[in-house]
Structures are given as C-alpha cells and as structure tokens.
mmCIF file of C-alpha atoms in Angstrom:
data_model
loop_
_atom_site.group_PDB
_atom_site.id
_atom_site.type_symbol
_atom_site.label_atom_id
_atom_site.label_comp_id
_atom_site.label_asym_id
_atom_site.label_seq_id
_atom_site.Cartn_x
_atom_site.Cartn_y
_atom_site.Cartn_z
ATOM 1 C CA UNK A 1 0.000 0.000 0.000
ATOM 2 C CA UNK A 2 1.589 3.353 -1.210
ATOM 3 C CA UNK A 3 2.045 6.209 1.636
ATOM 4 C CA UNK A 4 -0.523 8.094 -0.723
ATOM 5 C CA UNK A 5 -3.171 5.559 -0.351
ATOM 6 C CA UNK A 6 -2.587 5.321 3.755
ATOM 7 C CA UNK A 7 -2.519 9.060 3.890
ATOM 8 C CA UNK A 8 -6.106 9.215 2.418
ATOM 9 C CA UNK A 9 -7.567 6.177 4.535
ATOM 10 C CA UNK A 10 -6.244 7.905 7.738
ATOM 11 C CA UNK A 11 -7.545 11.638 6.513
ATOM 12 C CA UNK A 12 -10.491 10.347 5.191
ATOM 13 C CA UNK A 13 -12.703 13.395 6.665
ATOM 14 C CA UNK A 14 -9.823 15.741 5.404
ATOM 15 C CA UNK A 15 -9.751 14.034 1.676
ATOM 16 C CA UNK A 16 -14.146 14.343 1.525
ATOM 17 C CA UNK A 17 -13.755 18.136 2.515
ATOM 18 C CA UNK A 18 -10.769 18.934 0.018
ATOM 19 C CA UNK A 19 -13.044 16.954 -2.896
ATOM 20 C CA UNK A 20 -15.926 19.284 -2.049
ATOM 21 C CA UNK A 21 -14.257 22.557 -1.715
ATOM 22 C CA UNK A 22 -13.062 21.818 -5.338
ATOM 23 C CA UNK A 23 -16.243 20.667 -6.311
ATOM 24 C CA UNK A 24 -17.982 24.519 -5.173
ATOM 25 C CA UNK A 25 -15.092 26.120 -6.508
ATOM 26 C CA UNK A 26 -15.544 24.279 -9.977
ATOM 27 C CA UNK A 27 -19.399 25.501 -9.633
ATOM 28 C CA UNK A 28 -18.584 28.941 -8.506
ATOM 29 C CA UNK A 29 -16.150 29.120 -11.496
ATOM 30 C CA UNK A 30 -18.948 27.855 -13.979
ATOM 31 C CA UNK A 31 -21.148 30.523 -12.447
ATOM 32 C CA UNK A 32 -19.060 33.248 -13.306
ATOM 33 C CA UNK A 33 -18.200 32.251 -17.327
ATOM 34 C CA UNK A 34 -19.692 35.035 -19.328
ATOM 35 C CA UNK A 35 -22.684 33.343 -21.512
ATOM 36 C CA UNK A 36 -24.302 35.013 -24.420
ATOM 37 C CA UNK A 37 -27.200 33.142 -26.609
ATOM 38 C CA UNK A 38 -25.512 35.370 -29.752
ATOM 39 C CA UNK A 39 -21.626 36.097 -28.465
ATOM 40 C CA UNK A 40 -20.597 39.381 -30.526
ATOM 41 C CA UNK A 41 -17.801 37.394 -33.253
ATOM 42 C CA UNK A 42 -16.471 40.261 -35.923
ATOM 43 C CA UNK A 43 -15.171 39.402 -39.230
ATOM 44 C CA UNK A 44 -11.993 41.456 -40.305
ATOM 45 C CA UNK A 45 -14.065 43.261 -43.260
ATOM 46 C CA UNK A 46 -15.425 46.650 -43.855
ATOM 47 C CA UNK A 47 -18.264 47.207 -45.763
ATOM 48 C CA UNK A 48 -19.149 50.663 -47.590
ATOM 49 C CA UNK A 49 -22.332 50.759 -49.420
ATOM 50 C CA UNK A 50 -23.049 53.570 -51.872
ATOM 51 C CA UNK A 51 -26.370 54.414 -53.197
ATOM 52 C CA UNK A 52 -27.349 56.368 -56.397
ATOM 53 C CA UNK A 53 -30.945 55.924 -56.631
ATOM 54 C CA UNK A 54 -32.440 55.135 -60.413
ATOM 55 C CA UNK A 55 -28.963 54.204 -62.216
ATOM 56 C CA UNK A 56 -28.284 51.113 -63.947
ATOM 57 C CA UNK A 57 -25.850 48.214 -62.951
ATOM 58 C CA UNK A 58 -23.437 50.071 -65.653
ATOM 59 C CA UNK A 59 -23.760 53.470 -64.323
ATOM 60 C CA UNK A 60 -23.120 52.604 -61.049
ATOM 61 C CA UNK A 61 -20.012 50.677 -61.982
ATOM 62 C CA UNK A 62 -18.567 53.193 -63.632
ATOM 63 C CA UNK A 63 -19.222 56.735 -61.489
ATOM 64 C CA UNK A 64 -19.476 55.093 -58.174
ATOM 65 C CA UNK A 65 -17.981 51.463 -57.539
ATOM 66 C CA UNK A 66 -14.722 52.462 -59.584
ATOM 67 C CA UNK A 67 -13.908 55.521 -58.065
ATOM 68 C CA UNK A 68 -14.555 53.892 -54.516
ATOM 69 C CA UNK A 69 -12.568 50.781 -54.765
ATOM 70 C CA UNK A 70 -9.695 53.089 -56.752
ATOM 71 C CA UNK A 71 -9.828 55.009 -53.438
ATOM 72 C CA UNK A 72 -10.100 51.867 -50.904
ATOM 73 C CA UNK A 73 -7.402 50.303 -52.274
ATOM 74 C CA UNK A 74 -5.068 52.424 -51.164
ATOM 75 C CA UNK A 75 -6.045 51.554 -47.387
ATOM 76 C CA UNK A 76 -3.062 50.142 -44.866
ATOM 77 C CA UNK A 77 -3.675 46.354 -44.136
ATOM 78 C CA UNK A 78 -6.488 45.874 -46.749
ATOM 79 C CA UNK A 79 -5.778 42.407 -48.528
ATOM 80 C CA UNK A 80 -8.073 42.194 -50.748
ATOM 81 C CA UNK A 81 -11.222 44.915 -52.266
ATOM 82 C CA UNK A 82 -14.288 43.291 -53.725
ATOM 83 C CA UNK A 83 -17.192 45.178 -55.365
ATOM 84 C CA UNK A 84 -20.901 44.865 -56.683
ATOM 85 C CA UNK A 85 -22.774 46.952 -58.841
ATOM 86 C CA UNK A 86 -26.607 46.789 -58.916
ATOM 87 C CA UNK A 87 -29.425 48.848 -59.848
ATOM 88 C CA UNK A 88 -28.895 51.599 -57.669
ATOM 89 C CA UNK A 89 -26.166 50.724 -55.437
ATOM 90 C CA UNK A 90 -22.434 50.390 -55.125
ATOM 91 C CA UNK A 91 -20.977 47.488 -52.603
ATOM 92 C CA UNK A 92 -17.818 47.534 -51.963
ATOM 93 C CA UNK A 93 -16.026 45.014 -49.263
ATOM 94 C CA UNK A 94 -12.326 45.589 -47.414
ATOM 95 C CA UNK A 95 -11.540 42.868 -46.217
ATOM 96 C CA UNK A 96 -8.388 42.475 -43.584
ATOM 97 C CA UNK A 97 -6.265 39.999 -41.613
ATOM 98 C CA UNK A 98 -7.216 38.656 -38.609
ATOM 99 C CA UNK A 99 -6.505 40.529 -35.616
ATOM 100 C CA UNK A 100 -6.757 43.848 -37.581
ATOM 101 C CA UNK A 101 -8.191 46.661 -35.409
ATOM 102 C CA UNK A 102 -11.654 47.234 -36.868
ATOM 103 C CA UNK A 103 -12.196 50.466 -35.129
ATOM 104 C CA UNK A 104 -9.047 51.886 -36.770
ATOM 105 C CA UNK A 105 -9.353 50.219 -40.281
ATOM 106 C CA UNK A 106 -12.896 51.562 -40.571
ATOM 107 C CA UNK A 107 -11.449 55.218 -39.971
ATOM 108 C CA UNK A 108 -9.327 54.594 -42.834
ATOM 109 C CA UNK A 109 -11.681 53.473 -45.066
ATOM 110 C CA UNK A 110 -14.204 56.141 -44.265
ATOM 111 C CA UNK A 111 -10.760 58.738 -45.125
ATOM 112 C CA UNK A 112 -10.487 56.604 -48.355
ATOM 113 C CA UNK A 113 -14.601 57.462 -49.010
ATOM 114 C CA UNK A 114 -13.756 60.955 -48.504
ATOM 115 C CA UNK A 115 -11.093 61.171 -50.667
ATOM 116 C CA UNK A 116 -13.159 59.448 -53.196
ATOM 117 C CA UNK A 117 -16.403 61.647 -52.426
ATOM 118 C CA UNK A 118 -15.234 64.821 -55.186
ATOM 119 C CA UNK A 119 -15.331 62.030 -57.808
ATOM 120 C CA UNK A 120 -18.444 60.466 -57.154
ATOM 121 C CA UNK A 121 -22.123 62.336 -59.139
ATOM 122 C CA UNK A 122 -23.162 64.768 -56.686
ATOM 123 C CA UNK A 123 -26.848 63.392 -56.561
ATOM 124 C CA UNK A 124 -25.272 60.249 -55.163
ATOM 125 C CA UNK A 125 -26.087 60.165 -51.362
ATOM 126 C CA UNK A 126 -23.421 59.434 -48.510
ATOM 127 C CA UNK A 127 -21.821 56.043 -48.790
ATOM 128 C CA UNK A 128 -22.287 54.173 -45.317
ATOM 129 C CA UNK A 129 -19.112 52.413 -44.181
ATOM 130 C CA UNK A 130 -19.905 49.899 -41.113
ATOM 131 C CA UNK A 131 -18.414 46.552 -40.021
ATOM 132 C CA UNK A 132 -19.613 43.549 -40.005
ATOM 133 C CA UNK A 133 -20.881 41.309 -36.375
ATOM 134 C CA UNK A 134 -23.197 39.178 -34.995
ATOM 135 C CA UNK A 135 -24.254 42.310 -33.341
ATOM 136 C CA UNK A 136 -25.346 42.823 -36.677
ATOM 137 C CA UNK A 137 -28.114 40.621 -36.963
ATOM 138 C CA UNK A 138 -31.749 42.412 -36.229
ATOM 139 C CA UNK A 139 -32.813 41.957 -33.186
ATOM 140 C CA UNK A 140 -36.035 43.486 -32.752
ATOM 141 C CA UNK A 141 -38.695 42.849 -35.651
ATOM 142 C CA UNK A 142 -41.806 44.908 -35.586
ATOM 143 C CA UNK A 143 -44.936 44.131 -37.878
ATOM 144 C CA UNK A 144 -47.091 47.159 -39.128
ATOM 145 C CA UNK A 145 -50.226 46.942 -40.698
ATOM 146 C CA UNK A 146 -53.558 49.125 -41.752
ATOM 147 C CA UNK A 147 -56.767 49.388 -44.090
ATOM 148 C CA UNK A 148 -54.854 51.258 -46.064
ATOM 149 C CA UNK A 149 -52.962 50.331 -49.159
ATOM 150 C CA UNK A 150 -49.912 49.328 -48.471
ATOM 151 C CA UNK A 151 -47.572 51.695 -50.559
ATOM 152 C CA UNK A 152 -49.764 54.975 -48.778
ATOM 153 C CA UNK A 153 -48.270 52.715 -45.318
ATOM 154 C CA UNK A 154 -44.708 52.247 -46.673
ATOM 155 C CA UNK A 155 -44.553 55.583 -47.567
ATOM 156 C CA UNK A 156 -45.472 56.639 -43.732
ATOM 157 C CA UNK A 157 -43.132 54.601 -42.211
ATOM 158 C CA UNK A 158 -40.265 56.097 -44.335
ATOM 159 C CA UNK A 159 -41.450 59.977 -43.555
ATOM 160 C CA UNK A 160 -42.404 59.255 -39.988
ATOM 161 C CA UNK A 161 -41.424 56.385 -38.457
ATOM 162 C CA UNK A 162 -37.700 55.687 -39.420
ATOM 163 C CA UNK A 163 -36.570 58.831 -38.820
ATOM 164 C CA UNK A 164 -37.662 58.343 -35.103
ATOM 165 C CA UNK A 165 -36.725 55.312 -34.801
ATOM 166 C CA UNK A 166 -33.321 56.460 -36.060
ATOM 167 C CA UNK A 167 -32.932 58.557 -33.323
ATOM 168 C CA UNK A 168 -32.760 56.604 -30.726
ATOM 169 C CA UNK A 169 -29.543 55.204 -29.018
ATOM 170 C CA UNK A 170 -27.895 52.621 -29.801
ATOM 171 C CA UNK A 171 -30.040 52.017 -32.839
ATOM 172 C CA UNK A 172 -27.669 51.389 -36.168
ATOM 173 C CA UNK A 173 -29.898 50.876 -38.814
ATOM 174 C CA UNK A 174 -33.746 50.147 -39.611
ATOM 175 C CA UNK A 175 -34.936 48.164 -42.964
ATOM 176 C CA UNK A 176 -38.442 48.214 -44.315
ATOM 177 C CA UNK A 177 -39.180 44.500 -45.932
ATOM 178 C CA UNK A 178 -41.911 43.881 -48.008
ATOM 179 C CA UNK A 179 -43.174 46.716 -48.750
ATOM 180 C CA UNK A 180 -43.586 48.114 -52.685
ATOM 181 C CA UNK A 181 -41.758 50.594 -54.131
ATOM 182 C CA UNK A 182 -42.021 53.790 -56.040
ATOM 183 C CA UNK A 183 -40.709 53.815 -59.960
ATOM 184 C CA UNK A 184 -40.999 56.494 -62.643
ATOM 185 C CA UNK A 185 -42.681 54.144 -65.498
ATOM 186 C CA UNK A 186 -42.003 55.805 -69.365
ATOM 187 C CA UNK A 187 -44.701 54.497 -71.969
ATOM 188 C CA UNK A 188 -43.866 55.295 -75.216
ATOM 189 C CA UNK A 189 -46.872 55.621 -78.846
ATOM 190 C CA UNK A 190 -45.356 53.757 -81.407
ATOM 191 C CA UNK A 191 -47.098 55.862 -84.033
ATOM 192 C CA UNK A 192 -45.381 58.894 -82.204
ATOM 193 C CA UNK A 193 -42.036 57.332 -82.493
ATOM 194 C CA UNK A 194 -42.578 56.543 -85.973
ATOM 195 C CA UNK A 195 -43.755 59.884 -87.023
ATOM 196 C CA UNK A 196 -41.300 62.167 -84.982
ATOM 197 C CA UNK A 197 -38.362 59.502 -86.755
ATOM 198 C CA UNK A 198 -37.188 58.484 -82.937
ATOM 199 C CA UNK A 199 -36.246 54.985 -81.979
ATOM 200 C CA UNK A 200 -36.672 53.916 -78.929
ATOM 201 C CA UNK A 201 -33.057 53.753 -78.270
ATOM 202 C CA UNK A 202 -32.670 57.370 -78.251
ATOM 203 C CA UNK A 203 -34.882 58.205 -76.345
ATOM 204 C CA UNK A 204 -32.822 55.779 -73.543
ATOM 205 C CA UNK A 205 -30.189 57.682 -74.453
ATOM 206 C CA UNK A 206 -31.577 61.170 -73.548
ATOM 207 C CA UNK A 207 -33.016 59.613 -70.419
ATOM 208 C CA UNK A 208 -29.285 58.448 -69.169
ATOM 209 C CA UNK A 209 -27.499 61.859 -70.138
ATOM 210 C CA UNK A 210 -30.223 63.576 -68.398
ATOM 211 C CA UNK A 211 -28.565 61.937 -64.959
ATOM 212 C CA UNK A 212 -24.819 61.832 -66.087
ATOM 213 C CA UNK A 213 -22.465 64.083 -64.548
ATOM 214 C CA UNK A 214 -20.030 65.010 -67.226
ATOM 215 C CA UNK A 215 -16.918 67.099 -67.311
ATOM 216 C CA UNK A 216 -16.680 69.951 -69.533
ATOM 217 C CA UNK A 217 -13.124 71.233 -68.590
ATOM 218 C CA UNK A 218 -11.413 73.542 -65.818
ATOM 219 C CA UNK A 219 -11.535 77.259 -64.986
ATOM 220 C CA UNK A 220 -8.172 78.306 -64.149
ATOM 221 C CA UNK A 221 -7.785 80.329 -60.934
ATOM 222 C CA UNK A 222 -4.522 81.869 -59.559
ATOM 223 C CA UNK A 223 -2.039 78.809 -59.823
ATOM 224 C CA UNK A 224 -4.442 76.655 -59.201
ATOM 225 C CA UNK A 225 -7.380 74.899 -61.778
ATOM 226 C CA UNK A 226 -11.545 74.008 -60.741
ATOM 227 C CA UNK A 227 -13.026 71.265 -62.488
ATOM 228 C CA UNK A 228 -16.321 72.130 -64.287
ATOM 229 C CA UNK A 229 -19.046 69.608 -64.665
ATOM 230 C CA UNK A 230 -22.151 69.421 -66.050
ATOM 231 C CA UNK A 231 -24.825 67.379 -64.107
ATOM 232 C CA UNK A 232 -28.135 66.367 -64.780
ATOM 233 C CA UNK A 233 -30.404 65.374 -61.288
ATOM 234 C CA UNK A 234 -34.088 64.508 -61.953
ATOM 235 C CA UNK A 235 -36.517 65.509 -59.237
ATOM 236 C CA UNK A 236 -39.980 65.583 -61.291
ATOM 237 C CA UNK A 237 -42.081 64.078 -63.647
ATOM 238 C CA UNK A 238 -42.475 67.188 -65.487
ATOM 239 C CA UNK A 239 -38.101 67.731 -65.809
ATOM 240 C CA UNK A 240 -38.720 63.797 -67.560
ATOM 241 C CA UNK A 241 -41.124 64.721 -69.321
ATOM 242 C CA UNK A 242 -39.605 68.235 -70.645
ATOM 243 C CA UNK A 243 -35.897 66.272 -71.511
ATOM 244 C CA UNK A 244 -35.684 66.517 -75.415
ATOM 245 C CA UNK A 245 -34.595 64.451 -78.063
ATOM 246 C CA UNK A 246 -33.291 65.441 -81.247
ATOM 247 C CA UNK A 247 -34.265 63.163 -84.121
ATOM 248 C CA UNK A 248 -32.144 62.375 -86.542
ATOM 249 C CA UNK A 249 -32.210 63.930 -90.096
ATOM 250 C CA UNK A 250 -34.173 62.203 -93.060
ATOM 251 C CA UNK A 251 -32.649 60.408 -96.003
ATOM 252 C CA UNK A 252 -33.311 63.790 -97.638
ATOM 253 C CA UNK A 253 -31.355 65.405 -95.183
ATOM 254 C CA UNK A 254 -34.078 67.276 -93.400
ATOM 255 C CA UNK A 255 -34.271 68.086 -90.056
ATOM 256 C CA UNK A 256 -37.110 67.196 -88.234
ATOM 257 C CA UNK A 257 -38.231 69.161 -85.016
ATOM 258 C CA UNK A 258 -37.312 68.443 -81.671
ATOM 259 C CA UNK A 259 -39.851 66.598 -79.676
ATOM 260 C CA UNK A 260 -40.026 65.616 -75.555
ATOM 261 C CA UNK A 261 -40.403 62.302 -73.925
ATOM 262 C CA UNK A 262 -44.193 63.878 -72.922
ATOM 263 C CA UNK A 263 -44.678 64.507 -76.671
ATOM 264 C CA UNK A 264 -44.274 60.720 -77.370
ATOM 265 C CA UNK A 265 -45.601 58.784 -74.494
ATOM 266 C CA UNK A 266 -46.683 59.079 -70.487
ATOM 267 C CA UNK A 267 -44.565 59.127 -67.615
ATOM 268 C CA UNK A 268 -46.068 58.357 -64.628
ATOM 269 C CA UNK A 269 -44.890 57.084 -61.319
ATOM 270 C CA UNK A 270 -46.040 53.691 -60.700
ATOM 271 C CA UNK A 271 -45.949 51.307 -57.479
ATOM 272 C CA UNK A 272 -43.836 48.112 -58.040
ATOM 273 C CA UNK A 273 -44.398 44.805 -56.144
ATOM 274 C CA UNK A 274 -42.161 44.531 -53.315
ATOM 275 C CA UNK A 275 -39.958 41.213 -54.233
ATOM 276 C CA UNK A 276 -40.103 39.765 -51.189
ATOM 277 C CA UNK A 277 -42.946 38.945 -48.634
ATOM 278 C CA UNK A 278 -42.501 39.242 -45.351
ATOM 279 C CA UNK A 279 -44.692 37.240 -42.752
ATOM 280 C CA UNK A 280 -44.923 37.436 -38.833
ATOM 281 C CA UNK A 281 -46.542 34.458 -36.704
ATOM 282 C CA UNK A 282 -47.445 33.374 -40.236
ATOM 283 C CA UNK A 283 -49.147 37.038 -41.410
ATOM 284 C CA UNK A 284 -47.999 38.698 -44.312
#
C-alpha cells in the first residue's frame, strides 16, 4: 500500500472536505463564465455601401464602384477589395487579416470614401461604411399593418417612423421589408415614335445623359485649376417629361423638329411589387 493511499484512509474526513471545496469552486467558477445566446464574433471586413438611386448596374459601376474601390485600395492592411454593382447601389467590401483593429481600419476606409467623395455624381447620397458582427443581426422585428394600401403605409413609415426610430440610441440601422416601391414608369406611342423619326433607343439615351455628370473642362484660378461639370439630377415628372430628343435627319437630309419624352408617351410614377414577402406568426 503506497504512503498516498494510507494518507487518504487515515484523513479520510480531510480528503471528503478537500473533494468538495473543489467541487464549489468548480461551480462557482462555472457561475461566473460570461454566456451570451448570440456572443458578438467580428469578421476582419469593412463594408461601404453607396447608393445612387435610379442608375443602372453600368452606371453605377462606372461613377461610383470604380472611383470607390480606386480610393479603398489604397487603405493600410487591406488584402483584398471586392465590389458589386446593382441597380442603384455600389458594394464595396475591405476585407483584412485577422486581428486587424476594426475600429481603426474603418477610420481609414471612411478617409479613403472621402477622398473618393469629389469624384463620385453629386446626386449620389453618402456612402455608409460599417463593419460587419453578430451584433449585426436584427434583433427586434416589428410588424405594421392598416386598411390602407400598403404603398400609402410604406410611404409613412419612411417619412415618420424611421426617422424616429433612427434617433434613438444605440439604434444602427432600420430596414423596411416587403413593402412596394415607387418607380418612374415611361410608356412610349409607337405611331409617335414613328412619325417624330425616334427609336426607342434614343430616347434611352436622352433619359441616361439627363442623370450623367459630365466634365466639360477647368476654370483656371490663380495657380491653381476648378473642375467644371455638367450634371443632370431629376426631381420631377415634369423635368422627364420636358428632356428633349433630337431626331435624326431624313434620307433627304431634313431636319425634323425636336420633340419631348411627354410629346411621345406618359410618364407616370407607378408602385412596383415589393420582391419579397414578409410574414410574422405566419401574417404577411
């Protein structure tokens, strides 16, 4: 029998109290382990999202998303800068090492969005650069419904609600899901197009320069030189309807009169669909 073994047999009461002192101090240890349903885990990317309301995928691409990721990478400890351009909106993604300080690689990239800002159509709202967390993830869902339809209730909730909502602490962002949305819809008369000589790819034409920011040259001040640009921003119906197109001449080589997109069709603002439905406790 090992001295261990007789040590324990003749301090038996001293062995049982030792066993459950480290048996509460085990518990008391569990007790006291920080526990979280959804622990906060970041991923070592920074996200900037640009919108430009009403552009195409190409437009977008080319006055927004290059300019921005031209800009971004340039940024200290960014590995590698991916981008998407959709209808409407420039994504652009940073991505970093692991271990990167966040808090100091999203200044940078929001100095990079600054830098990029002079470059980007001034109609073009303010990009939003934010990180990525679980903290992310909603966490409060509220369903809203009325009699009324439901594009006169979206459009509430974007005037009235959000901005409210917005305001409160600690609040980082707010998303409206399936709701419809607002678009300018152009119907053109084919007998119109066919007697004014206009196809219908010029009049697409004089609906994207009407929204293009183009440069025209410089103005030379002092030493120094301003850039001069010419930019279109549609706010109306009636500035769409009131852009003209110039048809082209005949095989005769007349002219024919400049007409407006009114003069050959409607434009009218129509509610879209929203493409997704949303349901709570299984209600839309």
């Amino acid at each position: 029998m090992s001295f261990v073994t007789r040590l324990s047999l003749h301090l038996g009461a001293v062995v049982v109290l030792g066993v459950v002192l480290v048996f509460g101090a085990g518990l008391y240890a569990a007790s006291q382990v920080q526990q979280d349903l959804l622990p906060d885990i970041s991923i070592p990317a920074v996200i900037v999202i640009t919108p430009y309301p009403g552009a195409s995928p190409d437009i977008v691409d080319a006055q927004v998303t290059v300019p921005v990721v031209n800009a971004l990478q340039g940024v200290t400890g960014a590995e590698t800068v991916q981008s998407t351009s959709s209808q409407g909106v420039s994504l652009a993604i940073v991505l970093f090492k692991d271990g990167t300080d966040l808090k100091a690689a999203q200044q940078d990239v929001n100095a990079a969005v600054a830098r990029a800002k002079p470059f980007l159509p001034p109609q073009a709202p303010a990009s939003t650069v934010q990180t990525f967390s679980t903290n992310s993830i909603p966490i409060l869902t509220y369903a809203v419904s009325a009699d009324e339809p439901l594009g006169d209730l979206a459009g509430q909730l974007r005037t009235q609600a959000l901005p409210k909502l917005k305001g409160l602490a600690g609040v980082s962002s707010l998303v409206i899901t399936g709701a419809p949305t607002d678009e300018v819809d152009v119907t053109l008369d084919p007998i119109k197009l066919a007697a004014h000589r206009v196809s219908l790819a010029q009049v697409a034409s004089a609906l994207q320069q009407a929204a293009v920011v183009q440069s025209v040259g410089s103005l030379r001040q002092g030493t120094g030189t301003i850039p001069l640009q010419v930019t279109g921003y549609l706010t109306s119906l009636d500035q769409i309807s009131n852009i003209v197109i110039v048809p082209a001449s005949t095989a005769r080589g007349q002219t024919v009169a400049a007409v407006t997109v009114g003069q050959l069709g409607k434009v009218a603002l129509v509610s879209i669909p929203a493409d997704t439905i949303t349901r709570t406790d299984g209600k839309p």
